[in-house]
Short mmCIF file of C-alpha atoms and ligand atoms in Angstrom, two decimals:
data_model
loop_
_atom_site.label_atom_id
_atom_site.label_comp_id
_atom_site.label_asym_id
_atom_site.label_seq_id
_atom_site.Cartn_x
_atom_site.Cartn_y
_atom_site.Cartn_z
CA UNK A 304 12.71 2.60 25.24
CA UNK A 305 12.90 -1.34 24.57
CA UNK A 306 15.28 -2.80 22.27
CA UNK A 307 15.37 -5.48 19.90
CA UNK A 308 18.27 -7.93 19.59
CA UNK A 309 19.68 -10.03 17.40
CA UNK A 310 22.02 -12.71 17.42
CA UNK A 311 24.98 -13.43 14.43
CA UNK A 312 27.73 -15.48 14.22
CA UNK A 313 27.83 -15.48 17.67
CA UNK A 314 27.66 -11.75 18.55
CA UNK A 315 24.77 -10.43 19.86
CA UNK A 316 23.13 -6.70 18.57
CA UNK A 317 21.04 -4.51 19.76
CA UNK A 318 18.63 -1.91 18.13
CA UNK A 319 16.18 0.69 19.45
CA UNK A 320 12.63 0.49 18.83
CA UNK A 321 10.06 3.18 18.35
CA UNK A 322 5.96 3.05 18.25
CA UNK A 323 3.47 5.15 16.19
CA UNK A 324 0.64 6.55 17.37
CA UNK A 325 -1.44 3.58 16.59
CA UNK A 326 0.85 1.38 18.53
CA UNK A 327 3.05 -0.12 15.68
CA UNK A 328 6.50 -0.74 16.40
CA UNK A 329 9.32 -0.63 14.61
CA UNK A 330 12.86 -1.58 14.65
CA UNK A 331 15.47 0.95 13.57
CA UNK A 332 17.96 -1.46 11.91
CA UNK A 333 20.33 1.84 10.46
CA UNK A 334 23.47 0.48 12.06
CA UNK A 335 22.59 -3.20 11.47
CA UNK A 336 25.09 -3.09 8.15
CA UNK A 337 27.58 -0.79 9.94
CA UNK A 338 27.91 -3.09 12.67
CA UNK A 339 27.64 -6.42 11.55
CA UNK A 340 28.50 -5.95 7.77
CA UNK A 341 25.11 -7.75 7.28
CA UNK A 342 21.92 -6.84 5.76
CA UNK A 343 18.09 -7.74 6.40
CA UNK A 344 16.63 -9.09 3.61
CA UNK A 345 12.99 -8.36 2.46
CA UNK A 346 12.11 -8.71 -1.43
CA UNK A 347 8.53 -7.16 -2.07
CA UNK A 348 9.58 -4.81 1.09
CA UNK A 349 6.46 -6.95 2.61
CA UNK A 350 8.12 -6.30 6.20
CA UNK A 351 10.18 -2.64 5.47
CA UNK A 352 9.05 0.67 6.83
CA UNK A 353 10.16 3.25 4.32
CA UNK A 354 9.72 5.77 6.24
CA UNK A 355 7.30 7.58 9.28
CA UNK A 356 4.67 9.08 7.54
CA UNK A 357 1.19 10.97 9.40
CA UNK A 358 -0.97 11.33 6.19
CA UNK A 359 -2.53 7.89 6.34
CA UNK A 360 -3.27 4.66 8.55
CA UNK A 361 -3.93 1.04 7.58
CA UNK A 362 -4.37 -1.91 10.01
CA UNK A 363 -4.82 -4.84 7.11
CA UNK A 364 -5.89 -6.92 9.71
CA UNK A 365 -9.16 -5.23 10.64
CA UNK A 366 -9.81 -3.22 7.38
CA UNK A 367 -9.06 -0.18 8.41
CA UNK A 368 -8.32 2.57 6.67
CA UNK A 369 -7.71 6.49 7.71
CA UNK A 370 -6.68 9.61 6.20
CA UNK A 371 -5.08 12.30 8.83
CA UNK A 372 -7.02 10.05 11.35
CA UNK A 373 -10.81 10.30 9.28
CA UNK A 374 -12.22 7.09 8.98
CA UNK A 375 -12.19 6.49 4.69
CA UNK A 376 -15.94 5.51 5.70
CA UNK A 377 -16.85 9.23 6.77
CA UNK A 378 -14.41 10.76 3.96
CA UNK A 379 -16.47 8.72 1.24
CA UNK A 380 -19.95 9.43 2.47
CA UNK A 381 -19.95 12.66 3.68
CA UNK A 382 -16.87 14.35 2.11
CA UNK A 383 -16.07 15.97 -1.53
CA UNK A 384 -13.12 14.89 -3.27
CA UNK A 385 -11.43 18.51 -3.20
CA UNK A 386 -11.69 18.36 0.37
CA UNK A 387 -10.46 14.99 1.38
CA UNK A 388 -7.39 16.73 -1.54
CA UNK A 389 -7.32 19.50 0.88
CA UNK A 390 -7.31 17.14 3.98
CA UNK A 391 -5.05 14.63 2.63
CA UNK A 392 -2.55 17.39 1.42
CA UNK A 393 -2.68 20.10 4.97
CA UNK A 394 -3.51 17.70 7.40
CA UNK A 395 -6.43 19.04 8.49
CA UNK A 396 -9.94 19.79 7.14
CA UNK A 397 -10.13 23.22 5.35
CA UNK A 398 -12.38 25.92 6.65
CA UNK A 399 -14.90 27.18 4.28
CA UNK A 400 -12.74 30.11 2.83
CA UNK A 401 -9.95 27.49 2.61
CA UNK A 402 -12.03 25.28 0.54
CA UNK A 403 -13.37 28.06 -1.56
CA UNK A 404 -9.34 29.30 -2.60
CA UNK A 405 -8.35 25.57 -2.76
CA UNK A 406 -11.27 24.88 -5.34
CA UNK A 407 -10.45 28.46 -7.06
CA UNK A 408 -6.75 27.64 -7.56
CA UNK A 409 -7.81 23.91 -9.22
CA UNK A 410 -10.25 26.28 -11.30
CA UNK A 411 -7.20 28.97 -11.96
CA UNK A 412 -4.99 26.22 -13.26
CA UNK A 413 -7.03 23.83 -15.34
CA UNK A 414 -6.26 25.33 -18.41
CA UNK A 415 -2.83 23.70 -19.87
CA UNK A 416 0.34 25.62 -21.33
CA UNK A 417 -0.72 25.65 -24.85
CA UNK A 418 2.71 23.19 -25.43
CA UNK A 419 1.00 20.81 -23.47
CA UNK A 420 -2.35 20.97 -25.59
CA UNK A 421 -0.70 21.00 -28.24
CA UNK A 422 1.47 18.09 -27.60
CA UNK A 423 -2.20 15.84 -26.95
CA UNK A 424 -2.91 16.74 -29.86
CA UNK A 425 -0.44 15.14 -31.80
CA UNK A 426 -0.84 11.81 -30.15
CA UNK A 427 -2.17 9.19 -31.81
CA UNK A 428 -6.03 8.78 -31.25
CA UNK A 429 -5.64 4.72 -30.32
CA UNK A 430 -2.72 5.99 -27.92
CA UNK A 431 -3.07 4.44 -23.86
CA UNK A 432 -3.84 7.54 -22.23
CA UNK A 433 -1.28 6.63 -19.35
CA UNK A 434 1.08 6.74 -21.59
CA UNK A 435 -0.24 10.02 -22.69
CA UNK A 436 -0.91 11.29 -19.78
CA UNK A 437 3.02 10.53 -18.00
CA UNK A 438 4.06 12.32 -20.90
CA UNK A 439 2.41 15.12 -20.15
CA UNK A 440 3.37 15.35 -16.66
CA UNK A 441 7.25 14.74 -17.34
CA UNK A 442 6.80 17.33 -20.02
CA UNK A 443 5.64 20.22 -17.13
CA UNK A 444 9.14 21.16 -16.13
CA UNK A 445 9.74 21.50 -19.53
CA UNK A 446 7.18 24.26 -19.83
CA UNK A 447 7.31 26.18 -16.24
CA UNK A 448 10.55 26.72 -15.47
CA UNK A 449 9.93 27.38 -12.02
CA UNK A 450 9.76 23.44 -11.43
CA UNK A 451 11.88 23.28 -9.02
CA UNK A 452 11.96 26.28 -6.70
CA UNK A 453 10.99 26.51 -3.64
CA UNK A 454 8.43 29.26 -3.59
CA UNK A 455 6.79 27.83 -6.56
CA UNK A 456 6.19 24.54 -4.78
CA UNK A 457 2.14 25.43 -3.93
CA UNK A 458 1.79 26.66 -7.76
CA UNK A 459 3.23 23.96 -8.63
CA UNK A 460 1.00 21.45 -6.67
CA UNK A 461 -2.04 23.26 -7.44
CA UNK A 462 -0.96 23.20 -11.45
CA UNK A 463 -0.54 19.20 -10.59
CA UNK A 464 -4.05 19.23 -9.73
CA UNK A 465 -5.41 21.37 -12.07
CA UNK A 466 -3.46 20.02 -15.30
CA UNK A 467 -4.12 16.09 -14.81
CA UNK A 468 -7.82 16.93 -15.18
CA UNK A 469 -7.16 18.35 -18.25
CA UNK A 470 -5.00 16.26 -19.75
CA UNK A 471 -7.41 13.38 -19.57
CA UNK A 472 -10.15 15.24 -20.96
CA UNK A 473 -8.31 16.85 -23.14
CA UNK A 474 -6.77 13.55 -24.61
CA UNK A 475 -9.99 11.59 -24.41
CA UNK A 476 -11.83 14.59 -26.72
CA UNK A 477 -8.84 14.72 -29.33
CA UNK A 478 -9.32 10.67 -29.95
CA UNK A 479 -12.93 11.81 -30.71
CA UNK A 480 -12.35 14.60 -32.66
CA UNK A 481 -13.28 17.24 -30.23
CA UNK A 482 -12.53 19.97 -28.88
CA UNK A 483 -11.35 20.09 -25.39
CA UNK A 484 -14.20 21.62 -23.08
CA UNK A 485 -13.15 24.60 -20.82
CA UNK A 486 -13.19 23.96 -16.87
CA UNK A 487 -16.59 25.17 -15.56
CA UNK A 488 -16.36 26.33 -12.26
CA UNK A 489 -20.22 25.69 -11.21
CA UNK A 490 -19.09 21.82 -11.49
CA UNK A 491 -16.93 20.39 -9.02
CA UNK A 492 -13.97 18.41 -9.86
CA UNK A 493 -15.51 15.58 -10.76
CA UNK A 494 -18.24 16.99 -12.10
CA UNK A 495 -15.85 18.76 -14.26
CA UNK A 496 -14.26 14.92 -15.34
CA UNK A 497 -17.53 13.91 -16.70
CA UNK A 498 -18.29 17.47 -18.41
CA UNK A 499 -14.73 17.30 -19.69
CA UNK A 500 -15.73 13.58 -21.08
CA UNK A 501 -18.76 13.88 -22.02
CA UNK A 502 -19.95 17.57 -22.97
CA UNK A 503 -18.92 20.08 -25.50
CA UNK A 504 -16.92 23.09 -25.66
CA UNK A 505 -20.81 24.49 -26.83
CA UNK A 506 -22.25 23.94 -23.71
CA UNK A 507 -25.56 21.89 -23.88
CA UNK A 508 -24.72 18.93 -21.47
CA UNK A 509 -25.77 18.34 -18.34
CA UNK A 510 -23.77 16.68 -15.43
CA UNK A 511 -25.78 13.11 -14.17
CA UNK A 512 -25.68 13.72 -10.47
CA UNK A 513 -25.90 9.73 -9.99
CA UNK A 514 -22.84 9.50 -12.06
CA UNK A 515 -21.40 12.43 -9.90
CA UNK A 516 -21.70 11.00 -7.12
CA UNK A 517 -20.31 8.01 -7.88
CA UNK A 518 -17.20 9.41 -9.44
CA UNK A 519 -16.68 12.09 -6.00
CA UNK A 520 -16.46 8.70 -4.00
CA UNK A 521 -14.45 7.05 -6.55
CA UNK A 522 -11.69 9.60 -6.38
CA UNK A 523 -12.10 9.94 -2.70
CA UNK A 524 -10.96 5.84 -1.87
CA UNK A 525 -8.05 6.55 -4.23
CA UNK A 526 -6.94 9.91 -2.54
CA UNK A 527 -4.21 7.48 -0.76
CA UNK A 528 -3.32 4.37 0.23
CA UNK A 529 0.90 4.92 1.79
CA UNK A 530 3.67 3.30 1.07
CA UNK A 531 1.99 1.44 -2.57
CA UNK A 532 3.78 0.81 -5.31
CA UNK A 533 3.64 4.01 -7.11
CA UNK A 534 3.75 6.34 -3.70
CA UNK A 535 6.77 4.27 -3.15
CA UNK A 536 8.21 5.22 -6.63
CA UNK A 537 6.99 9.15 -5.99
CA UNK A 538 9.32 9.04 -2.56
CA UNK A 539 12.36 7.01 -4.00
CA UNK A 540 12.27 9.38 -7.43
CA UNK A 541 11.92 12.35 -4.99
CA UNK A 542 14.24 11.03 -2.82
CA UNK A 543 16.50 12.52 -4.96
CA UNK A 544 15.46 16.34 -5.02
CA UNK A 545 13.69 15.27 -8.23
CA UNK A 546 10.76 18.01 -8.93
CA UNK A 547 7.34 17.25 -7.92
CA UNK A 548 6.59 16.51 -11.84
CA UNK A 549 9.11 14.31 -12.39
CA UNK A 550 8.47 12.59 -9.02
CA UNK A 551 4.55 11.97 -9.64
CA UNK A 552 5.13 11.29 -13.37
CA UNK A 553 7.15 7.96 -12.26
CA UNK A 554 4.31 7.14 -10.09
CA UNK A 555 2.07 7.39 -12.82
CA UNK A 556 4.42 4.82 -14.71
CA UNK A 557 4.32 2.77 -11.73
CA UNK A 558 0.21 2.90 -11.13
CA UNK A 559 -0.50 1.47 -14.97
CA UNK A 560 1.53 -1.81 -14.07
CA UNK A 561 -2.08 -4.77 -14.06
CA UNK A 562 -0.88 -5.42 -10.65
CA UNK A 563 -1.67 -1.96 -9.31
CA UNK A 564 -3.73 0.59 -10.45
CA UNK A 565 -3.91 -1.04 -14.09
CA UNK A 566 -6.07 -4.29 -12.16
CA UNK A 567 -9.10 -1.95 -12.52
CA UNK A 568 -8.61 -2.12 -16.71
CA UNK A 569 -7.42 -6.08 -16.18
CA UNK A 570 -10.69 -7.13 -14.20
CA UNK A 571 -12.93 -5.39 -17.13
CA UNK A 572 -10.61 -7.45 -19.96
CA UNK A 573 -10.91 -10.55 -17.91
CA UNK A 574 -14.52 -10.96 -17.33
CA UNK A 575 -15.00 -9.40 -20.79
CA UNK A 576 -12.38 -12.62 -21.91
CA UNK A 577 -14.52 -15.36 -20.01
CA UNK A 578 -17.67 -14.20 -21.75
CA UNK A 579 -16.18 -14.86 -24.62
CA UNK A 580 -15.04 -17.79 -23.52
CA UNK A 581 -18.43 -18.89 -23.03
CA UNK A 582 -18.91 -17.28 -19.23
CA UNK A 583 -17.51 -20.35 -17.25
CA UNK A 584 -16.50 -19.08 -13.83
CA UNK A 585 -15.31 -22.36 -12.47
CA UNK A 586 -12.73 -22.78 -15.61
CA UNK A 587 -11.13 -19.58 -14.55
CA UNK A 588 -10.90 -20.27 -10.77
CA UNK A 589 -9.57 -23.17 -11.48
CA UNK A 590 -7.15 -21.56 -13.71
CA UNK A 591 -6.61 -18.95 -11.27
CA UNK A 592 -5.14 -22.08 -8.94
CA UNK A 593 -3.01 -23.46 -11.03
CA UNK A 594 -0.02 -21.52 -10.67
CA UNK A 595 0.86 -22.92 -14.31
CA UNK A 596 -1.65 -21.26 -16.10
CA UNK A 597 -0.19 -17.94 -15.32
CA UNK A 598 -3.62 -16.81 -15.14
CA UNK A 599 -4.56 -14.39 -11.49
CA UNK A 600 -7.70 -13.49 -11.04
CA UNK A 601 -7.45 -9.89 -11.14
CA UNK A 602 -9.13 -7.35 -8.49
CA UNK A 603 -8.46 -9.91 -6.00
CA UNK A 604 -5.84 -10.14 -2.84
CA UNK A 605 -4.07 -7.22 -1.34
CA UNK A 606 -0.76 -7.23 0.15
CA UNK A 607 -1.85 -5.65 2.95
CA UNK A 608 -5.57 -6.22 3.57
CA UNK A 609 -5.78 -9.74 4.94
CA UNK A 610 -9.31 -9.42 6.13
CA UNK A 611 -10.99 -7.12 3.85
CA UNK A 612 -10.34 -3.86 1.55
CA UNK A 613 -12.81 -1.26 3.45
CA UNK A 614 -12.43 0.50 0.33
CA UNK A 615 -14.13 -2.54 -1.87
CA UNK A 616 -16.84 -2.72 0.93
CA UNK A 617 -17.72 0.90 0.11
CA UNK A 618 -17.52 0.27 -3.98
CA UNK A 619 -19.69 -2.96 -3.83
CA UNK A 620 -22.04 -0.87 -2.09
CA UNK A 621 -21.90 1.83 -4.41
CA UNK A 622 -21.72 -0.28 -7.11
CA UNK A 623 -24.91 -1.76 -6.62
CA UNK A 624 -26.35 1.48 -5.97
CA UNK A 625 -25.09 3.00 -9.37
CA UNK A 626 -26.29 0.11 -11.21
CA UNK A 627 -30.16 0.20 -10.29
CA UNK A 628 -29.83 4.16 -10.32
CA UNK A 629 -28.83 3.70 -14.11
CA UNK A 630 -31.07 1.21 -14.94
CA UNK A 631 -27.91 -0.69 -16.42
CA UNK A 632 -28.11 -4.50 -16.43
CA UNK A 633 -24.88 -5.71 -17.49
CA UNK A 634 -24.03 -9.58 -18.03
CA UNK A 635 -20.60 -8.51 -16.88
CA UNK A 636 -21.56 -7.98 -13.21
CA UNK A 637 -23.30 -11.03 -13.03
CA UNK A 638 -20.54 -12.94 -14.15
CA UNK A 639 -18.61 -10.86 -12.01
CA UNK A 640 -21.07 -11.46 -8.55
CA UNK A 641 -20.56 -15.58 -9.30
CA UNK A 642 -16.57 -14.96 -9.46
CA UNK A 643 -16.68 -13.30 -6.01
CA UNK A 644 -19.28 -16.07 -4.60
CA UNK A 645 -16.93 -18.73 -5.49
CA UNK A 646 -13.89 -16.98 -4.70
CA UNK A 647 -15.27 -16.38 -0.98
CA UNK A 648 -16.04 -19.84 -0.16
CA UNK A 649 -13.44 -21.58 -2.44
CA UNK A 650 -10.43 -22.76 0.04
CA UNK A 651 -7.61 -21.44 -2.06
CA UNK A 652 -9.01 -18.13 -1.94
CA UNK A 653 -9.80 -18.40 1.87
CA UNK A 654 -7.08 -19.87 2.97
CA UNK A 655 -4.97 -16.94 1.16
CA UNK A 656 -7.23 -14.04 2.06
CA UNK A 657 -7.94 -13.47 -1.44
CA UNK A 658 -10.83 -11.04 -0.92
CA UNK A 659 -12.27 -8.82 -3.82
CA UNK A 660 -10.45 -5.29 -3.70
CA UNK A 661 -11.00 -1.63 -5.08
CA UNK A 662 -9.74 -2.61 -8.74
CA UNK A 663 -12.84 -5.10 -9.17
CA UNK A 664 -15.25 -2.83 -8.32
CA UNK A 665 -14.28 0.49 -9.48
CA UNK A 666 -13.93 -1.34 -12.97
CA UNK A 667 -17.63 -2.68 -12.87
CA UNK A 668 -18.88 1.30 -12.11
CA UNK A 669 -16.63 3.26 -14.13
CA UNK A 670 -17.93 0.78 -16.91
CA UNK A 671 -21.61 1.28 -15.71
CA UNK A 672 -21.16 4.96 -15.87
CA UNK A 673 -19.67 4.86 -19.72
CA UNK A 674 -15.93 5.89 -18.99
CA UNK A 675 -13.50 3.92 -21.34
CA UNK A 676 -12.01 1.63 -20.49
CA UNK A 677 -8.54 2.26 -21.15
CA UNK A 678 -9.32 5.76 -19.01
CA UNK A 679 -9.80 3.81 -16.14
CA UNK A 680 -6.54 3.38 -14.60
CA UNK A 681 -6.17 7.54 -15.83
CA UNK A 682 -9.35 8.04 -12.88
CA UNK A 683 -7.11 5.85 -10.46
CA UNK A 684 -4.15 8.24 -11.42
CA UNK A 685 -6.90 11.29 -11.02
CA UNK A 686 -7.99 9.96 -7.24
CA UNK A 687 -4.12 8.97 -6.28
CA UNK A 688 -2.57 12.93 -6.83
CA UNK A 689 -3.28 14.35 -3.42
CA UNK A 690 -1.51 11.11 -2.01
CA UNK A 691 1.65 11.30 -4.21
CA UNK A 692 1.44 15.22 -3.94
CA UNK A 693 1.10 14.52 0.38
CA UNK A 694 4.11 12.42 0.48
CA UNK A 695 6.17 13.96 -1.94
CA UNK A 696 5.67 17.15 0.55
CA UNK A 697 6.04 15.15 3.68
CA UNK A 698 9.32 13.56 2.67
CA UNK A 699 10.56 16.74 1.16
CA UNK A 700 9.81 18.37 4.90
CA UNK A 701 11.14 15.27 6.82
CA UNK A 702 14.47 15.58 5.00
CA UNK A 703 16.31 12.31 4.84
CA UNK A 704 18.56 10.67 2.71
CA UNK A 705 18.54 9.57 -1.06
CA UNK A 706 16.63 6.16 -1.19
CA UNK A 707 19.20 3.91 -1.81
CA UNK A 708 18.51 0.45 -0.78
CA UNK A 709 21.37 -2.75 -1.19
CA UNK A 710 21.42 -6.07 -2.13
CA UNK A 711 23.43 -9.44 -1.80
CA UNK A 712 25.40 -10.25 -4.69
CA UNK A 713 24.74 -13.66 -6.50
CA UNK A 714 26.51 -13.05 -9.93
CA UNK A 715 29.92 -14.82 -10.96
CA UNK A 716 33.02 -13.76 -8.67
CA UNK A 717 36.23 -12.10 -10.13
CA UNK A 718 37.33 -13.87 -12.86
CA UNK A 719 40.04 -13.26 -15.12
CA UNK A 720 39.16 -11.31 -18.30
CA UNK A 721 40.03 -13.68 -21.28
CA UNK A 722 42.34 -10.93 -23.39
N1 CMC B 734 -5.35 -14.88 -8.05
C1 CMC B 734 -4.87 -16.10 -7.70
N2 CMC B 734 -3.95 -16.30 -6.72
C2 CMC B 734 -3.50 -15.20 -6.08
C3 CMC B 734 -3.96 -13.90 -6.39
C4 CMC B 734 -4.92 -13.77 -7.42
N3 CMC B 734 -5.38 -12.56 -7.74
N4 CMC B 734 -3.33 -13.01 -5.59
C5 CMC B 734 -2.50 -13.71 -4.80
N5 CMC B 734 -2.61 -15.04 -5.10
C6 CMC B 734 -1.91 -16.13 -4.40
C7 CMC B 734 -0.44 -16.20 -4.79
O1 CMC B 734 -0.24 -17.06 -5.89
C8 CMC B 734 0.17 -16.73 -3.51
O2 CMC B 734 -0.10 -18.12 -3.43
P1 CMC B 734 0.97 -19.11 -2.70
O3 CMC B 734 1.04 -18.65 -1.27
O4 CMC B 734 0.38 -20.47 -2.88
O5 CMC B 734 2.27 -18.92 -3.43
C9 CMC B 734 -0.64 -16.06 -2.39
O6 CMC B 734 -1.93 -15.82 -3.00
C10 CMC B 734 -0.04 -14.73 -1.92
O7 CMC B 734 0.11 -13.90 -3.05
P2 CMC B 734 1.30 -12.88 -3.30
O8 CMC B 734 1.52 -12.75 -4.77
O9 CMC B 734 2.49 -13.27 -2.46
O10 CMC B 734 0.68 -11.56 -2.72
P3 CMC B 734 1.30 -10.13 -2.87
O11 CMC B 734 1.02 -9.43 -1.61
O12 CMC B 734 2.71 -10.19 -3.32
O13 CMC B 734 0.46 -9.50 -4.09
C11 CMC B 734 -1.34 -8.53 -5.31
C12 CMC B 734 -0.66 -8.72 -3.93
C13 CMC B 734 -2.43 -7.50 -5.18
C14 CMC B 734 -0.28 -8.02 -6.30
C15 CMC B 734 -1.88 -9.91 -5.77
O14 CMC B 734 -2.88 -10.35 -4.89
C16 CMC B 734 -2.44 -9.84 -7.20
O15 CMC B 734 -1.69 -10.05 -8.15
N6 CMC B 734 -3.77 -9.55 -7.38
C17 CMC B 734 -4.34 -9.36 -8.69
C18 CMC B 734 -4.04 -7.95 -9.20
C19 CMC B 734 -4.87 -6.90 -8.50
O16 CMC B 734 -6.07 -7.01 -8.36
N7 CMC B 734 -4.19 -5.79 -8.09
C20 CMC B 734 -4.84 -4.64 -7.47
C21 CMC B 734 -4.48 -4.47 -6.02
S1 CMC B 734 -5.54 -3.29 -5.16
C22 CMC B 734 -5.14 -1.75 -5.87
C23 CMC B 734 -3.82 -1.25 -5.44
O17 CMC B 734 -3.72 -0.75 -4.31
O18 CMC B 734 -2.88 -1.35 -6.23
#
């Protein structure tokens, strides 16, 4: 095994190193602090390894991206969304009679507590649904009080899956004055998103397979993406032997933030904003330059991707698809095309690796495809559950300790209290 050292104050260190299957290595620093009494130092975590983790790869370099070792190419063109939830979840591709139970216990639990239903209800109708819909998921131990034992942990995960269906339908039919529309088990899952949108508890309305389609491989480049900002939050919350509700309902918190999962609502507002403005692209990449103006162009740059997000490449792709399919010509995209065409040959941009990423084109078809817009960040939270579910599991079978990580002081040193 080779080791890394390090040099301080004039003492040298050593630490073991270890290498992942894909050839990564890492340095185990654990008795850097104990040792040395110092600390490494890594705001953003841009260069931190949380953890080992086997339910997903990303080299940023090449744009790669893999679930369980599938290729997020394969999963998105060949795959269903329940099982890349199955894959993602077990590790392995479901047989047939393991899809059929996994789909049949999404089906069993899609109805809500009536507490739960009840509490949508009494939301207001101009309420975010993330808001709503964290609620609702920090509410769930309130109403099974089995949250937190360990036999009920696969109820529990399928009732995860199940309920955050529901909930945004649910929530989206009470701010029309609706009533919620029953789970229909001839409808896939996301079938059963756009029935749950867009139909009635009568019956009457059929499912646009174009708009299926799209939505299936939608939810499959969410399914995960490691150590993100909210998967991060899901660990660190669960860190703490904090329920698998309470865990996930942080990293729904953590998903909304424009940054993350909330670009996808951000990039709709912002080209929506330079319309308005009279549709000049070169103002706003300008703007988006002057770190002044405070103004990012959202749905670009990754922290990881530095080449390209395959996910995007699989969007843009769709998104053009969806677009003729529909017939919809919307000024937006255009706009939105002339952004990206600047943005790719503008030297800011390449010089940073500021490519377009998932948010800026999952914003363009969910709009296309007549989801609102504030539920857009909800269908991120929708795609991301088998992740957060995965490596809530993962870390709660790895063991471990709390997450718990330090700091170096800069604040005032004792002083004397003036009384
Ligand atoms: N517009 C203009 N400049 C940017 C942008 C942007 N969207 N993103 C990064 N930069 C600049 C940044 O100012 C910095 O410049 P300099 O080196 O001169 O200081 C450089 O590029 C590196 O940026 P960073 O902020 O250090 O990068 P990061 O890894 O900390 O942040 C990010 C990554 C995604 C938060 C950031 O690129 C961003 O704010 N993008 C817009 C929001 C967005 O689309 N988020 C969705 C991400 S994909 C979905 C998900 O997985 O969450």
């Amino acid at each position: 095994m080779s080791t890394a050292k390090l040099s301080l104050n004039g003492q040298d260190y050593e630490f073991p190193t270890f290498t992942g299957s894909e050839g990564e290595v890492g340095i185990d620093i654990a008795k850097l602090r104990p040792e040395s009494k110092a600390i490494t130092f890594d705001p953003g975590y841009g260069n931190t390894g949380s953890c080992k983790s086997a339910i997903t790869f990303i080299n940023g370099e090449k744009g790669i991206l893999r679930h369980r070792g599938y290729a997020i190419e394969d999963l998105a063109n060949k795959s269903t969304f329940s099982e890349v939830s199955y894959l993602v979840i077990h590790g392995e591709l479901p047989t047939p009679e393991q899809l059929s139970a996994f789909e049949a216990g999404i089906a069993e639990h899609s109805t809500l507590p009536a507490a739960i239903s009840d509490m949508i209800t009494r939301f207001p109708k101009t309420a975010h649904p993330m808001s709503v819909l964290s609620s609702m998921t920090a509410a769930l131990p309130a109403v099974y009080d089995d949250y937190i034992n360990e036999d009920s942990v696969d109820t529990n995960v399928m009732r995860m899956l199940g309920h955050v269906l529901a909930i945004a339908t649910e929530f989206h039919k009470h701010t029309e004055g609706e009533a919620a529309v029953p789970f229909d088990s001839n409808l896939d899952y996301p079938g059963n998103f756009l029935n749950g949108m867009f139909g009635s508890a009568d019956g009457g309305y059929t499912v646009n397979p174009i708009r299926q389609s799209a939505l299936n491989k939608l939810l499959i480049v969410h399914a995960d993406h490691e150590q993100n900002c909210s998967t991060s939050t899901v660990r660190m919350i669960g860190s703490g032997h904090a329920s698998l509700f309470t865990s996930i309902t942080g990293g729904i918190s953590a998903l909304w933030g424009p940054l993350h999962g909330g670009a996808n609502q951000a990039v709709i507002e912002m080209l929506h904003d330079i319309q308005e403005d009279g549709g000049d692209s070169e103002k706003y990449m300008e703007m988006a330059k002057d770190k002044e103006s405070g103004f990012r162009l959202m749905g670009f740059g990754h922290r990881v991707y530095k080449n390209f997000d395959p996910r995007a490449t699989i969007l843009k792709e769709a998104c053009d698809e969806v677009l003729e399919d529909l017939g919809v010509s919307d000024p937006t995209l255009a706009l939105a095309k002339n952004l990206e065409r600047i943005a790719l040959e503008d030297e800011y941009f390449v010089k940073r690796n500021l490519y377009p990423n998932v948010d800026f084109y999952s914003g363009i078809i969910y709009r296309a495809m007549g989801i609102p817009v504030d539920m857009f960040t909800v269908l991120f939270a929708i795609g991301r559950m088998p992740g957060w579910i995965a490596h809530w599991l993962e870390m709660r079978e790895d063991g471990g300790r709390i997450h718990r990580p330090r700091q170096i002081y800069t604040g005032a040193t004792h002083r004397e209290f003036p009384r």
